[in-house]
PDB file of C-alpha atoms and ligand atoms in Angstrom:
ATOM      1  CA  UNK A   1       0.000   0.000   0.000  1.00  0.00           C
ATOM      2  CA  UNK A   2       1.132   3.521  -1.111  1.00  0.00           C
ATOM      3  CA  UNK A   3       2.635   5.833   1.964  1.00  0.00           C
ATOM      4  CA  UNK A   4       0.054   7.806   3.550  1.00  0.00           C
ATOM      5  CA  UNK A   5       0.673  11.120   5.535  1.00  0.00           C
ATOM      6  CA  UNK A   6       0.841  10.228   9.104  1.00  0.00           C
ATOM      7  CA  UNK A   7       2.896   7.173   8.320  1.00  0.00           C
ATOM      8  CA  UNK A   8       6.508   6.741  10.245  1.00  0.00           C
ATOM      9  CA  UNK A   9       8.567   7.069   7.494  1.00  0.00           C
ATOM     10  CA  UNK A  10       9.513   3.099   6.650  1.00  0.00           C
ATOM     11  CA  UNK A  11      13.411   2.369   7.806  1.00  0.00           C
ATOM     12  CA  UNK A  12      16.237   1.561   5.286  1.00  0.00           C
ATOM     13  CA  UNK A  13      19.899   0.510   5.335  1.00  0.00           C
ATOM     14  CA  UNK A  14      21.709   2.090   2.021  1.00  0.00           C
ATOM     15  CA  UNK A  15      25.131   3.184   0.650  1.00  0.00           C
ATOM     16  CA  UNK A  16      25.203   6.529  -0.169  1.00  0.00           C
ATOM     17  CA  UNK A  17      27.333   9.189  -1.652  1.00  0.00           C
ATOM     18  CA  UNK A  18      28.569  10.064   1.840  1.00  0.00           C
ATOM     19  CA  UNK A  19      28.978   6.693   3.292  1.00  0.00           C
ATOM     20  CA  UNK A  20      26.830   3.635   4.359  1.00  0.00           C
ATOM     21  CA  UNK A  21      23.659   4.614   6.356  1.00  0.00           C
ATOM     22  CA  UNK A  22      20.431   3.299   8.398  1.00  0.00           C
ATOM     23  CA  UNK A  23      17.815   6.280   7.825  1.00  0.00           C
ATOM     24  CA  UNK A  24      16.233   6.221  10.845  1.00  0.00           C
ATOM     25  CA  UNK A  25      19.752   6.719  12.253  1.00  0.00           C
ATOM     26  CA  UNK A  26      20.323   9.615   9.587  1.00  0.00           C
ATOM     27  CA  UNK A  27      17.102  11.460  10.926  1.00  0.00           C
ATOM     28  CA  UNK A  28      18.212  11.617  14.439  1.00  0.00           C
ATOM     29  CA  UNK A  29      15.430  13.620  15.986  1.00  0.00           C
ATOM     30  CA  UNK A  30      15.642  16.471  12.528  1.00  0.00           C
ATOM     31  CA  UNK A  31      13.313  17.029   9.620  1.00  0.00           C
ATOM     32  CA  UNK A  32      14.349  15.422   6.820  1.00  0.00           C
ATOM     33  CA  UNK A  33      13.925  15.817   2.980  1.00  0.00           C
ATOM     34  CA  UNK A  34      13.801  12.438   1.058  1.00  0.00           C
ATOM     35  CA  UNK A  35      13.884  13.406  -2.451  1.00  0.00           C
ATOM     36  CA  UNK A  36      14.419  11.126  -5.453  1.00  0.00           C
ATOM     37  CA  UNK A  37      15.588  12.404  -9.061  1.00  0.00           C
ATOM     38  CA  UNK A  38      15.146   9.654 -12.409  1.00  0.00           C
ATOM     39  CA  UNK A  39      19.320   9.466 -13.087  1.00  0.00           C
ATOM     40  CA  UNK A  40      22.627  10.788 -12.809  1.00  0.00           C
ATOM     41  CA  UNK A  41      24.174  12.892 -15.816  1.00  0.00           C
ATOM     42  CA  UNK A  42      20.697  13.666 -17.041  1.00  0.00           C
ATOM     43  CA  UNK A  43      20.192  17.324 -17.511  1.00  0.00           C
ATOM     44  CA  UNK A  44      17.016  17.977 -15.773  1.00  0.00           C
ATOM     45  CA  UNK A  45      18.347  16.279 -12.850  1.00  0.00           C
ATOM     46  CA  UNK A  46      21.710  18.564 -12.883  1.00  0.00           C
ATOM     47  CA  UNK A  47      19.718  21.405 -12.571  1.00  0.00           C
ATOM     48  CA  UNK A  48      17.642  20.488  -9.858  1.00  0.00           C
ATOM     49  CA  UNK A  49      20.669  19.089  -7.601  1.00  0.00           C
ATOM     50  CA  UNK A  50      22.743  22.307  -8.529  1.00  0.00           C
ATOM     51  CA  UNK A  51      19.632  24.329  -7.328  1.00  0.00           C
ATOM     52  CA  UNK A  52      19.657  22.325  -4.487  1.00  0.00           C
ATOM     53  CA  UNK A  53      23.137  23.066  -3.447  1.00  0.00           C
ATOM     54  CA  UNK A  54      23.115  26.716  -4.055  1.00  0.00           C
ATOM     55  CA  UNK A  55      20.207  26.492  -0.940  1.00  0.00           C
ATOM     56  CA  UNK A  56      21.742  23.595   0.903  1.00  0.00           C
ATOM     57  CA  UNK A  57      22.276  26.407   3.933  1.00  0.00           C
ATOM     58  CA  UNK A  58      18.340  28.112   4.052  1.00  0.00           C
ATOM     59  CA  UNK A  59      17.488  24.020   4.943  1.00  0.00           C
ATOM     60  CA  UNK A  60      19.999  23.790   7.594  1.00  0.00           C
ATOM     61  CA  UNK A  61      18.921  27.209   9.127  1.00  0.00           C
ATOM     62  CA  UNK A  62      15.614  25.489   9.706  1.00  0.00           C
ATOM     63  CA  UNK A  63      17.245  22.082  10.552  1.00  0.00           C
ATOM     64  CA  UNK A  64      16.543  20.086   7.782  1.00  0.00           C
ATOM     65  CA  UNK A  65      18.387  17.829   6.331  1.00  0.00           C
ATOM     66  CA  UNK A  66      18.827  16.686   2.738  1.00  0.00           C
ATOM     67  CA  UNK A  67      18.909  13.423   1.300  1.00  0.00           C
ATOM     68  CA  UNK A  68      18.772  12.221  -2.462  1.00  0.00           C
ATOM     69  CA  UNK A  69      18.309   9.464  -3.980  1.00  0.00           C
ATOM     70  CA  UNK A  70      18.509   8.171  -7.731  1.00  0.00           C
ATOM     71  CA  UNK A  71      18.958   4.491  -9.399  1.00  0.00           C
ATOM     72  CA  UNK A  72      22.588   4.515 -10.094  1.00  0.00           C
ATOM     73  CA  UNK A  73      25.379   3.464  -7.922  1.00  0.00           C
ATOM     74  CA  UNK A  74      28.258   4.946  -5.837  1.00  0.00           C
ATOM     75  CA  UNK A  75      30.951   5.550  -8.261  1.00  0.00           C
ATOM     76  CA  UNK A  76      28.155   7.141 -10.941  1.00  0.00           C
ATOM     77  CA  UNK A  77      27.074   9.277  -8.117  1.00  0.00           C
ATOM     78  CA  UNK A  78      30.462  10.486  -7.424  1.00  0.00           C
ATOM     79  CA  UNK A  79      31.570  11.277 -11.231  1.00  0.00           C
ATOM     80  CA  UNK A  80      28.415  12.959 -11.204  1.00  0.00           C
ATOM     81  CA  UNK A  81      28.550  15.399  -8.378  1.00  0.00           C
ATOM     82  CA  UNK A  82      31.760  16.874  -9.822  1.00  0.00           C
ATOM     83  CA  UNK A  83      29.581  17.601 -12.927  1.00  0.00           C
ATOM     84  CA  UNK A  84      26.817  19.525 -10.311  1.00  0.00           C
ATOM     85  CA  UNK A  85      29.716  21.461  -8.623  1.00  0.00           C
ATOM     86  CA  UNK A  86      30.901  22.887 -11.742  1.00  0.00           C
ATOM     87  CA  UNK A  87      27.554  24.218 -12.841  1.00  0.00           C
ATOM     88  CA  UNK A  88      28.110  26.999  -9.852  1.00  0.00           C
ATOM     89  CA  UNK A  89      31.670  26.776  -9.402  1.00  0.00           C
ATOM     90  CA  UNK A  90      31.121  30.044  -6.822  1.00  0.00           C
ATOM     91  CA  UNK A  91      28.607  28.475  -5.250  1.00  0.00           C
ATOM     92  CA  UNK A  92      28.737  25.815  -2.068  1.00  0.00           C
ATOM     93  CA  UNK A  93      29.262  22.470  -2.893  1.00  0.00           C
ATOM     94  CA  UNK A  94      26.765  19.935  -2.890  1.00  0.00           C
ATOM     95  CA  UNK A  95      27.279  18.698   0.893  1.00  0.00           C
ATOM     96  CA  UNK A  96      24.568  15.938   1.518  1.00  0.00           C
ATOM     97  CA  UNK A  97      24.305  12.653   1.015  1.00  0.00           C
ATOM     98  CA  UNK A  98      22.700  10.852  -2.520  1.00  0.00           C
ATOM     99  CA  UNK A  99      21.639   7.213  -1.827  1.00  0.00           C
ATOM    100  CA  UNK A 100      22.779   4.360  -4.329  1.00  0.00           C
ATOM    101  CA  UNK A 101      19.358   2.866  -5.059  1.00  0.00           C
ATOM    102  CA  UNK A 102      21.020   0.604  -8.426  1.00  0.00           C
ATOM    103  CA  UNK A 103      18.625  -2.367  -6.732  1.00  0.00           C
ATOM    104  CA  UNK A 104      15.531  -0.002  -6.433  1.00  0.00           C
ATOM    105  CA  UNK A 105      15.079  -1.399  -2.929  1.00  0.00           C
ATOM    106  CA  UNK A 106      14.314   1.670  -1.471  1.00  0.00           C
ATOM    107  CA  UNK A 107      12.418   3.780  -4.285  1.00  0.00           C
ATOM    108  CA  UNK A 108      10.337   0.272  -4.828  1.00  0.00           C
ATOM    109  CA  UNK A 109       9.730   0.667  -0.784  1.00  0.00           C
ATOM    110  CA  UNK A 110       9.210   4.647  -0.838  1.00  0.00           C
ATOM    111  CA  UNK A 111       6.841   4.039  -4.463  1.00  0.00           C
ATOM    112  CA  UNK A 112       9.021   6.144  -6.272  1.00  0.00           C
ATOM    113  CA  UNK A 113       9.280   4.420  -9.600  1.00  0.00           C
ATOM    114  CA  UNK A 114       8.186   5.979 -12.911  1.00  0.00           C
ATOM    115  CA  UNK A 115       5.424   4.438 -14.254  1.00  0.00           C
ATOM    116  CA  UNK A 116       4.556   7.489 -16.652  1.00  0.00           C
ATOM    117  CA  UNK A 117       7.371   7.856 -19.241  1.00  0.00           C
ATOM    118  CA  UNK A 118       8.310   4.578 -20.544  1.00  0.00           C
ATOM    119  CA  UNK A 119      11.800   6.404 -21.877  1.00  0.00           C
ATOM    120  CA  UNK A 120      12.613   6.616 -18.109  1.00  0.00           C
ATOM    121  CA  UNK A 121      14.123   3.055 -17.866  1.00  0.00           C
ATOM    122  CA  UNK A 122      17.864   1.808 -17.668  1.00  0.00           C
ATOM    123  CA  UNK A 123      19.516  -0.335 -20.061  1.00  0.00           C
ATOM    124  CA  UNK A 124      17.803  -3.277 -19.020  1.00  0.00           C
ATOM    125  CA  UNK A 125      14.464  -1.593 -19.155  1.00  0.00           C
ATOM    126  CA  UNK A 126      13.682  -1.190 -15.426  1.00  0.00           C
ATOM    127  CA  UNK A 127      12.136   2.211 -14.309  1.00  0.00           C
ATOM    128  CA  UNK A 128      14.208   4.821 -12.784  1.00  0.00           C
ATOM    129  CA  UNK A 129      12.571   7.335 -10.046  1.00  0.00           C
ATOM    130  CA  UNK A 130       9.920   9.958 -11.062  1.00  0.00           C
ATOM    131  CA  UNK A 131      11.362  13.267  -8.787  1.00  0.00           C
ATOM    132  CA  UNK A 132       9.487  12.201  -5.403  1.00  0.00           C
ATOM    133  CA  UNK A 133       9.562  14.280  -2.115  1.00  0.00           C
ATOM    134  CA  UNK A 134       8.784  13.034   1.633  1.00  0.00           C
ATOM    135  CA  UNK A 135       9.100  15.807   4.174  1.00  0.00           C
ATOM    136  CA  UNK A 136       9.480  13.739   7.646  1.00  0.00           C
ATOM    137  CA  UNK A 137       9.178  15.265  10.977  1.00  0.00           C
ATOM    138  CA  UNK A 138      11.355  14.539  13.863  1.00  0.00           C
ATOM    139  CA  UNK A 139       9.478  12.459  14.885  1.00  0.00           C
ATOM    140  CA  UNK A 140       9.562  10.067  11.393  1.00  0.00           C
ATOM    141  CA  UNK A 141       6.245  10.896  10.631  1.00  0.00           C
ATOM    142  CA  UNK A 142       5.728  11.422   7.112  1.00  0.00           C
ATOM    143  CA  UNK A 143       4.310  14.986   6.761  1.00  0.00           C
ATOM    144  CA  UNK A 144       4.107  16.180   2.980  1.00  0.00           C
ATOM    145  CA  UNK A 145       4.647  13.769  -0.149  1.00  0.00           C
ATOM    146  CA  UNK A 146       5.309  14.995  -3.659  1.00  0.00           C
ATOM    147  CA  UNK A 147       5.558  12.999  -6.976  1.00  0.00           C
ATOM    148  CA  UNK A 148       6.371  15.407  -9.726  1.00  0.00           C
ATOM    149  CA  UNK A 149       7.376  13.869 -13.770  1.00  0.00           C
ATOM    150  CA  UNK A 150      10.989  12.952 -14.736  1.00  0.00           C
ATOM    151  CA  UNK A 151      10.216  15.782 -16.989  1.00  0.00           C
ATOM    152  CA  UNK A 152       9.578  18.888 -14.924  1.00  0.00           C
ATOM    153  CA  UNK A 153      11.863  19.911 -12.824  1.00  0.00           C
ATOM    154  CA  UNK A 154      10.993  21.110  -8.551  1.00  0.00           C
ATOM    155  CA  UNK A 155      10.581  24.515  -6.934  1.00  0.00           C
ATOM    156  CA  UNK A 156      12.530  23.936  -4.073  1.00  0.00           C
ATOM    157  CA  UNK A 157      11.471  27.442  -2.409  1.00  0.00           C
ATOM    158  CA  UNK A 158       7.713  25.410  -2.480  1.00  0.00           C
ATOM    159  CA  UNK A 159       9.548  23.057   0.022  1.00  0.00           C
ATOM    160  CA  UNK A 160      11.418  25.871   2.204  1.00  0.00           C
ATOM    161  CA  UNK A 161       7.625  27.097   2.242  1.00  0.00           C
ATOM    162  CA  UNK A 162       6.247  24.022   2.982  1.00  0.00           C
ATOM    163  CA  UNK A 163       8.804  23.510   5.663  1.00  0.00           C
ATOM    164  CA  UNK A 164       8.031  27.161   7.349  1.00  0.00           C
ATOM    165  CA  UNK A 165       3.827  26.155   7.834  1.00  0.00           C
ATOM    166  CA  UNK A 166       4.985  23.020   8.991  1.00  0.00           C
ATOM    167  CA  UNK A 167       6.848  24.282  11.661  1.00  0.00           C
ATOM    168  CA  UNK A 168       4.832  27.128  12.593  1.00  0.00           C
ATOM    169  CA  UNK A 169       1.768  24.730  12.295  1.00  0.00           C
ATOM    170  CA  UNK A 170       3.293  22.874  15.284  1.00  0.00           C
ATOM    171  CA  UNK A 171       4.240  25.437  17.234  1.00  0.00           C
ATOM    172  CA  UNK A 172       1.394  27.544  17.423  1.00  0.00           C
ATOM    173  CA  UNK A 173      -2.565  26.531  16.713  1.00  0.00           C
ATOM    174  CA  UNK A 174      -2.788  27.975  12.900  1.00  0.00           C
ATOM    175  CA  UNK A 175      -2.881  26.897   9.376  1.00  0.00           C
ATOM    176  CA  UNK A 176      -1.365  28.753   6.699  1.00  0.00           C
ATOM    177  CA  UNK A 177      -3.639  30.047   3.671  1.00  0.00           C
ATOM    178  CA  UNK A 178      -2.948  29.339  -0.481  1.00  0.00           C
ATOM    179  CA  UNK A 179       0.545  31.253  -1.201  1.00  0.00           C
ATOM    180  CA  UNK A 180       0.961  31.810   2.106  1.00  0.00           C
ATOM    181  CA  UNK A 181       4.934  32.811   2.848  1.00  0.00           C
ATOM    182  CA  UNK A 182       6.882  33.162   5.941  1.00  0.00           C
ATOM    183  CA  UNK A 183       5.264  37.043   7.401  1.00  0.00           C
ATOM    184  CA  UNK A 184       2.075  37.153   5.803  1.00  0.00           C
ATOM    185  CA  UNK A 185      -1.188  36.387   7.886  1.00  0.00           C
ATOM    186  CA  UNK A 186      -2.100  33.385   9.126  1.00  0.00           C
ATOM    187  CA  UNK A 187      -5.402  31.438   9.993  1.00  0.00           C
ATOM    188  CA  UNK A 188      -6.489  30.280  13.204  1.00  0.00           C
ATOM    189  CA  UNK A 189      -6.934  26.805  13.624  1.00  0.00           C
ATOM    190  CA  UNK A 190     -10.458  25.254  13.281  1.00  0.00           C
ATOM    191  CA  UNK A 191     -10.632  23.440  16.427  1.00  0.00           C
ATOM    192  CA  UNK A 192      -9.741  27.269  18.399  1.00  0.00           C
ATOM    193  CA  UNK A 193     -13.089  28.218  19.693  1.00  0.00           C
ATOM    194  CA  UNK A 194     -14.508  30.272  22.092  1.00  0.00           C
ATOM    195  CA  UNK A 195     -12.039  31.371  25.250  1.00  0.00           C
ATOM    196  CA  UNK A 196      -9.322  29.828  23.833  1.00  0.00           C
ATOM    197  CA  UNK A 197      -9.137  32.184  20.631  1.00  0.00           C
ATOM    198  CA  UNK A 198      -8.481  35.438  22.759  1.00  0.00           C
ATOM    199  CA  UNK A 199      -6.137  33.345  25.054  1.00  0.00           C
ATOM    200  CA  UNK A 200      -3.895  32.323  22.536  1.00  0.00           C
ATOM    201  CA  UNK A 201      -4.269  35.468  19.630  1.00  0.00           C
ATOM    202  CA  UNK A 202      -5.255  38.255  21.915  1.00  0.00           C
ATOM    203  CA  UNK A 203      -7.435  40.772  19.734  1.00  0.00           C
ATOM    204  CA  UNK A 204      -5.177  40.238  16.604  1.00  0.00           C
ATOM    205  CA  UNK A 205      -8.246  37.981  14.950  1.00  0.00           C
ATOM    206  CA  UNK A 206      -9.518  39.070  11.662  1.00  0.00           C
ATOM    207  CA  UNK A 207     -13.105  37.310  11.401  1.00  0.00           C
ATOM    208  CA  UNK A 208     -13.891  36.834   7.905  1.00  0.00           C
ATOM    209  CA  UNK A 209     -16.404  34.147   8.239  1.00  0.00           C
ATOM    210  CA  UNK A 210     -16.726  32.406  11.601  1.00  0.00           C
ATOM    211  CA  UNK A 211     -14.614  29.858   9.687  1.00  0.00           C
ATOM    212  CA  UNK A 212     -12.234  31.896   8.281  1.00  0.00           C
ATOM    213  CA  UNK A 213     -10.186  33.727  10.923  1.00  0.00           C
ATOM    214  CA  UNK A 214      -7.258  35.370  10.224  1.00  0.00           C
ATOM    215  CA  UNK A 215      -3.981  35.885  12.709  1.00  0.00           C
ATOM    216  CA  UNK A 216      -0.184  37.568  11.972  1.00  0.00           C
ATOM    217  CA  UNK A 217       1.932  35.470  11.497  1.00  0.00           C
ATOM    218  CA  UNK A 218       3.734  34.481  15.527  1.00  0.00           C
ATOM    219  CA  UNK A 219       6.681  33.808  14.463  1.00  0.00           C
ATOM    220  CA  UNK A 220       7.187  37.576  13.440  1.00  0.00           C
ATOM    221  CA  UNK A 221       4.419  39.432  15.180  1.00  0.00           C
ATOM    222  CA  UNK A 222       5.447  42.509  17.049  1.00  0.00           C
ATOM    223  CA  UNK A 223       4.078  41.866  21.331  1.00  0.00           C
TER     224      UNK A 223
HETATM  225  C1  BEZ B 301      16.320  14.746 -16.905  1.00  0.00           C
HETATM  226  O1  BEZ B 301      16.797  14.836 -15.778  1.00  0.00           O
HETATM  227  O2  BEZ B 301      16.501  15.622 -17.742  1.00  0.00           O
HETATM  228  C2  BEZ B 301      15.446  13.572 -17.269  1.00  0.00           C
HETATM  229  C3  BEZ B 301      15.688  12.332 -16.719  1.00  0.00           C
HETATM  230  C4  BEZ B 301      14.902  11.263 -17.086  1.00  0.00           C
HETATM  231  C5  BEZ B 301      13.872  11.433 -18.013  1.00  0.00           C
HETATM  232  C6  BEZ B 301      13.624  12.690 -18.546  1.00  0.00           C
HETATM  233  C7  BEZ B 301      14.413  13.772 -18.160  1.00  0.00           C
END
């Protein structure tokens, strides 16, 4: 069965770009981006990683971490990443791990095989990845999943602002509204009623419709 949101993100043992790991271990008590890409040395794929890099340091400033993952093994990966570094040869370079998946044992386990563009296969004809996302919470709970084509690349500011509501979500009782970004008004949470709206937003409630109640944002609103 496909993974659901809520589930604890499945454990795996892999070699990676960076050394052997057990992903469970690799979380630690972080959030965690699990993101699979169709195949080294494939230009949509360079882009996306290269991207990745240049914002490797706006995830660790909200303690993510990074992991990637395409069908291909160690050495390919390695060859590879020299390739990404020189596409921004100012720029950082790529410092997270890329799991060696040649066996699909863990994009077969995560459901991250293509099953869309029939191009997307290796020599022997076996699928590579589409470009799948799992956010996971410290706690290993899965909390966002993505599956976008082998042929459109990611935004990955869409997961820095995905990441942002997360967090905030947890912290404080709100949701975040469609193109919401870190600053801009936030909603109260549906199950805050009655007492508990003024205890926990003061007067700062915007009442559109008793549904629809609007808050600033707490992680930047002035006392
Ligand atoms: C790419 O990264 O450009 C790509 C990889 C597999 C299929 C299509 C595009």
């Amino acid at each position: 069965m496909a993974l659901r949101l809520g589930d604890i993100a499945p454990n795996f043992k892999a070699e990676t770009s960076q050394g052997p790991i057990d992903f469970h271990e690799f979380i630690g008590d972080s959030w965690t981006i699990l993101f699979s890409h169709p195949d080294d040395y494939t230009p949509v794929c360079t882009t996306e990683l290269s991207a990745v890099a240049l914002s490797y340091a706006d995830f660790q400033s909200r303690g993510v971490k990074l992991i990637g993952l395409s069908a291909n093994n160690v050495d390919s990966h390695a060859g590879w990443i020299k390739d990404i570094d020189n596409l921004h040869p100012e720029g950082p370079k790529l410092d997270f791990p890329i799991i060696a998946d040649e066996s699909r044992e863990v994009s077969t386990l995560y459901g991250m095989l293509d099953n869309l563009d029939k191009t997307n296969v290796d020599k022997k004809g076996i699928p590579f990845t589409v470009r799948t996302v799992f956010i996971i919470d410290p706690k290993k709970v899965i909390r966002l999943t993505l599956s976008y084509p082998a042929s459109t690349g990611r935004n990955f500011p869409e997961l820095l602002r995905v990441i942002d509501s997360l967090q905030l979500g947890d912290k404080h009782k709100i949701t975040t509204p469609a193109n919401w970004k870190k600053g801009d008004k936030v909603i109260v949470h549906p199950s805050v009623q009655g007492e508990q709206v003024k205890e926990l937003f003061g007067d700062k409630v915007e009442t559109v419709y008793p549904y629809l109640r609007f808050t600033p944002d707490p992680s930047t609103a002035q006392a």
